[in-house]
Amino acid sequence: MVRLLLSIKADLENVTDFVPAAHDFEFFFGVKCTSCHEHHPRIVSLNRIEEHPVSTGKDNTAHFVWRCGHCKRESYAKFDASSPPRPYSVDANGNFAPFITVDCRGLEFTSLDPRGTWRCTGVDSGTPFTEVVLEGGEWVDYDEKAKKPVGISGIEGKWSRA
Ligand SMILES: [Zn+2]
């Protein structure tokens, strides 16, 4: 197994602690086979709840299982149960910060598509924003308590060896 780290960066406007809204959040990643280097034709999705049977290797189940269309090898990935997603803080604004780790066998994730429902908090007001959905890569709202516009844009993911 290879442990991969996904780091994310974002431009936060007057908010902090940007993180998936729920434990069953569906992550969308690009993926490639490390045996033949073929990329999966589609963005794939996986979450921390659902597990699927694995036919090879030591593990019986994994959060994502894929049989490569090119070399036909089976590969899989498992979230590290002990490390939930780390909220992206305003302290990291515009810079990459560690987000999640995933154990992979026979595959590597290559990209992040930040769709789905996230949440964040007003920096000074503490106002919770619990339904942050990015449209065209952006989210904008207004913090009534702080009387300031809030927003998130410029999200990027970067995979590396943990
Ligand atoms: Zn392959």
mmCIF file with all atom_site columns, N, CA, C and O and ligand atoms in Angstrom, residues 33-38 66 68-73, ligand 1:
data_model
loop_
_atom_site.group_PDB
_atom_site.id
_atom_site.type_symbol
_atom_site.label_atom_id
_atom_site.label_alt_id
_atom_site.label_comp_id
_atom_site.label_asym_id
_atom_site.label_entity_id
_atom_site.label_seq_id
_atom_site.pdbx_PDB_ins_code
_atom_site.Cartn_x
_atom_site.Cartn_y
_atom_site.Cartn_z
_atom_site.occupancy
_atom_site.B_iso_or_equiv
_atom_site.pdbx_formal_charge
_atom_site.auth_seq_id
_atom_site.auth_comp_id
_atom_site.auth_asym_id
_atom_site.auth_atom_id
_atom_site.pdbx_PDB_model_num
ATOM   1  N  N  . CYS A 1 33 ? -4.075  4.047  -13.181 1.00 0.00 ? 33 CYS A N  1
ATOM   2  C  CA . CYS A 1 33 ? -3.545  2.731  -12.841 1.00 0.00 ? 33 CYS A CA 1
ATOM   3  C  C  . CYS A 1 33 ? -2.022  2.838  -12.775 1.00 0.00 ? 33 CYS A C  1
ATOM   4  O  O  . CYS A 1 33 ? -1.406  3.373  -13.696 1.00 0.00 ? 33 CYS A O  1
ATOM   5  N  N  . THR A 1 34 ? -1.419  2.342  -11.686 1.00 0.00 ? 34 THR A N  1
ATOM   6  C  CA . THR A 1 34 ? 0.041   2.452  -11.595 1.00 0.00 ? 34 THR A CA 1
ATOM   7  C  C  . THR A 1 34 ? 0.747   1.271  -12.264 1.00 0.00 ? 34 THR A C  1
ATOM   8  O  O  . THR A 1 34 ? 1.965   1.267  -12.389 1.00 0.00 ? 34 THR A O  1
ATOM   9  N  N  . SER A 1 35 ? -0.028  0.265  -12.732 1.00 0.00 ? 35 SER A N  1
ATOM   10 C  CA . SER A 1 35 ? 0.596   -0.828 -13.479 1.00 0.00 ? 35 SER A CA 1
ATOM   11 C  C  . SER A 1 35 ? 0.871   -0.406 -14.921 1.00 0.00 ? 35 SER A C  1
ATOM   12 O  O  . SER A 1 35 ? 1.965   -0.576 -15.431 1.00 0.00 ? 35 SER A O  1
ATOM   13 N  N  . CYS A 1 36 ? -0.143  0.160  -15.575 1.00 0.00 ? 36 CYS A N  1
ATOM   14 C  CA . CYS A 1 36 ? 0.014   0.506  -16.998 1.00 0.00 ? 36 CYS A CA 1
ATOM   15 C  C  . CYS A 1 36 ? -0.061  2.018  -17.244 1.00 0.00 ? 36 CYS A C  1
ATOM   16 O  O  . CYS A 1 36 ? 0.075   2.456  -18.373 1.00 0.00 ? 36 CYS A O  1
ATOM   17 N  N  . HIS A 1 37 ? -0.296  2.786  -16.196 1.00 0.00 ? 37 HIS A N  1
ATOM   18 C  CA . HIS A 1 37 ? -0.349  4.255  -16.272 1.00 0.00 ? 37 HIS A CA 1
ATOM   19 C  C  . HIS A 1 37 ? -1.538  4.790  -17.068 1.00 0.00 ? 37 HIS A C  1
ATOM   20 O  O  . HIS A 1 37 ? -1.544  5.943  -17.488 1.00 0.00 ? 37 HIS A O  1
ATOM   21 N  N  . GLU A 1 38 ? -2.522  3.936  -17.289 1.00 0.00 ? 38 GLU A N  1
ATOM   22 C  CA . GLU A 1 38 ? -3.741  4.371  -17.975 1.00 0.00 ? 38 GLU A CA 1
ATOM   23 C  C  . GLU A 1 38 ? -4.620  5.169  -16.993 1.00 0.00 ? 38 GLU A C  1
ATOM   24 O  O  . GLU A 1 38 ? -4.789  4.757  -15.852 1.00 0.00 ? 38 GLU A O  1
ATOM   25 N  N  . TRP A 1 66 ? -11.295 -0.748 -8.325  1.00 0.00 ? 66 TRP A N  1
ATOM   26 C  CA . TRP A 1 66 ? -11.323 -0.479 -9.768  1.00 0.00 ? 66 TRP A CA 1
ATOM   27 C  C  . TRP A 1 66 ? -10.565 -1.559 -10.513 1.00 0.00 ? 66 TRP A C  1
ATOM   28 O  O  . TRP A 1 66 ? -9.458  -1.924 -10.115 1.00 0.00 ? 66 TRP A O  1
ATOM   29 N  N  . CYS A 1 68 ? -8.807  -1.945 -13.931 1.00 0.00 ? 68 CYS A N  1
ATOM   30 C  CA . CYS A 1 68 ? -8.340  -1.100 -15.030 1.00 0.00 ? 68 CYS A CA 1
ATOM   31 C  C  . CYS A 1 68 ? -8.841  -1.652 -16.365 1.00 0.00 ? 68 CYS A C  1
ATOM   32 O  O  . CYS A 1 68 ? -8.696  -2.848 -16.639 1.00 0.00 ? 68 CYS A O  1
ATOM   33 N  N  . GLY A 1 69 ? -9.408  -0.794 -17.198 1.00 0.00 ? 69 GLY A N  1
ATOM   34 C  CA . GLY A 1 69 ? -9.939  -1.224 -18.488 1.00 0.00 ? 69 GLY A CA 1
ATOM   35 C  C  . GLY A 1 69 ? -8.851  -1.622 -19.458 1.00 0.00 ? 69 GLY A C  1
ATOM   36 O  O  . GLY A 1 69 ? -9.109  -2.310 -20.447 1.00 0.00 ? 69 GLY A O  1
ATOM   37 N  N  . HIS A 1 70 ? -7.633  -1.189 -19.190 1.00 0.00 ? 70 HIS A N  1
ATOM   38 C  CA . HIS A 1 70 ? -6.530  -1.439 -20.122 1.00 0.00 ? 70 HIS A CA 1
ATOM   39 C  C  . HIS A 1 70 ? -5.787  -2.734 -19.762 1.00 0.00 ? 70 HIS A C  1
ATOM   40 O  O  . HIS A 1 70 ? -5.753  -3.676 -20.542 1.00 0.00 ? 70 HIS A O  1
ATOM   41 N  N  . CYS A 1 71 ? -5.221  -2.805 -18.557 1.00 0.00 ? 71 CYS A N  1
ATOM   42 C  CA . CYS A 1 71 ? -4.431  -3.990 -18.175 1.00 0.00 ? 71 CYS A CA 1
ATOM   43 C  C  . CYS A 1 71 ? -5.233  -4.991 -17.338 1.00 0.00 ? 71 CYS A C  1
ATOM   44 O  O  . CYS A 1 71 ? -4.725  -6.048 -16.992 1.00 0.00 ? 71 CYS A O  1
ATOM   45 N  N  . LYS A 1 72 ? -6.477  -4.635 -17.008 1.00 0.00 ? 72 LYS A N  1
ATOM   46 C  CA . LYS A 1 72 ? -7.402  -5.527 -16.283 1.00 0.00 ? 72 LYS A CA 1
ATOM   47 C  C  . LYS A 1 72 ? -6.993  -5.816 -14.840 1.00 0.00 ? 72 LYS A C  1
ATOM   48 O  O  . LYS A 1 72 ? -7.593  -6.667 -14.190 1.00 0.00 ? 72 LYS A O  1
ATOM   49 N  N  . ARG A 1 73 ? -5.969  -5.137 -14.339 1.00 0.00 ? 73 ARG A N  1
ATOM   50 C  CA . ARG A 1 73 ? -5.574  -5.380 -12.941 1.00 0.00 ? 73 ARG A CA 1
ATOM   51 C  C  . ARG A 1 73 ? -6.566  -4.685 -12.000 1.00 0.00 ? 73 ARG A C  1
ATOM   52 O  O  . ARG A 1 73 ? -7.028  -3.584 -12.281 1.00 0.00 ? 73 ARG A O  1
HETATM 53 ZN ZN . ZN  B 2 .  ? -3.845  -0.657 -15.934 1.00 0.00 ? 1  ZN  B ZN 1
#
